[in-house]
Amino acid sequence: MNEIRAAIAADEFSDAADLVRIGQELGHRIPPEVIASTVEPMTDAVWRNSTGFAQGFISGEVDSIPSIFGAVAADYFVFGDVRDTYTEGSKLLVGDDYDRFTLGASLFGIAMLAPGTGAFDAGASVLKNANKARKLSSKLADRLVRSAGDAIDVGALKKGLTTMPAPKVSFSGLPRLTSAVSGLTIDDVRKLDFSKLDGAVKEAWPIDTSAIRRQFHGVLMPAAIDELRIASSSISGIQKRAGIRSVFKVIERADSPAELRRFESLAKGMGDQTAGVIRLFGKGAIRLGDLLLEIVAAIALALGWLFGAAWTSLTFFLNFRRFFRSRTV
């Protein structure tokens, strides 16, 4: 009960609702007034009027969850990755301090995505923008920053940046884009489905995505991005199975791509209860994921043994019957 009230006090209403559901499934009686208090008031109205999403989408500057979602939406249409590549890559080339992970993850996104189809690399985008907002655990951030920096071929990057100028914004298309953003729902955003913005984005930021991919081809060294690839895959898996809230719970606690994999195992078993379980047990929740895998493996082994035993018995019975018939004939 204390955890539920703490979640409500922190305006984490979805966490509070998860804890209520888990408590009820465990047989605890939750007072009706506590259950009612887990409903966030006017959620959709607050979302539509939020400026954070627009800030993240247009500028790539993130300092809140809505702005992270906005920046991820920009990556969905490749504009965000291109913008960040030019911003951070230009700093690198003139010797200024730059964000190595933002640059590496943006180049990775350009190489991997299918713009505007929803088949973009959601995991890399979430990791990149969460890192900007300092939402990653320090150990995970250090690992990914180091591996992303080692993956960049600076000579190839310089050639790519000077091949063509950065895409320009078509300001005449911004009013339509603003209107389209207001039509997004919280469910759209939580699913990272920004397809409603498709036409408006293409009008505001016309980008030849095929040319962009050719422009930066070979900038990333494939063997050096394994950790980013593994981390990205795990984040995408968690998001699909347990939702984006669970992703944010995980990245604050995981220290390495290997731990992200273990949290993904937890998400496979717990589904949309994952965020609540992580809130209750913290990093120790990954042991539940390991236990679930062991249970599934044990059940599969037992079923295999039973099937084998049944098949052996059936074969023995059929052979015995044939033998018996041959003796009586």
C-alpha angles and dihedrals in degrees: 000000000000091000091052092051091046090053091050091048089053091050089245094137097161090054090050091052090050091052091050091052093047091047092050092049089053090054100258119143111232116198112245092237090057091050091049092051091061091071109099111224120240093349097165094047091051091049096049092049094047116118092195094081093052091047093054093043099049104033104019090230110139131189103144142035094263091051090050089054090050092052091047089051089055089053089051087067095039091242092103095052092046092048093049092046092055093042098049096030092055090053090052094051094053093044098253124138111274139179104259095191094048090051095045095045092047092053089047090052092050090051096047110035136094099211119237095356099096089245092105120125097270094176095058091046094050092047092048096050095039088054090054088055092046091244096133122091109259094243094050091047092051092051094049095042091053095047094045092050092050091052098062121098099209094197092054090045092053090051091049094050093050096044093080137354122260114276114267127232116246100220092193088068097052097087091057090047092051090052092048092051090055088057094061116107128211089251090056091052096044089053090047088235108148097159091122088071095053102106095037094051093049089052095048097040111025105192130174096221095186091055091048092054091049090047093059099032111136096017092113119060105225097215092055098056099061094110092050090048092051093045092047092050092051093049091050090049093050092047093051096046103034108016135249094288089064090051091058091048090052100047091053090058110029115096099192144011087262090060090048087059090053091050088050088057088053090051091052090057102036102036114184091359090068096095092051092047091050091049090053099042104022116201089346088074090082088071086065089056090051090048092050091053091050091050092049091048091049091049091048090049092048092048090049091051092048092048091049092048092048091048091049091049092048092048091048091049093049093047091047091051092050090049092049092049092048090054094050094049 
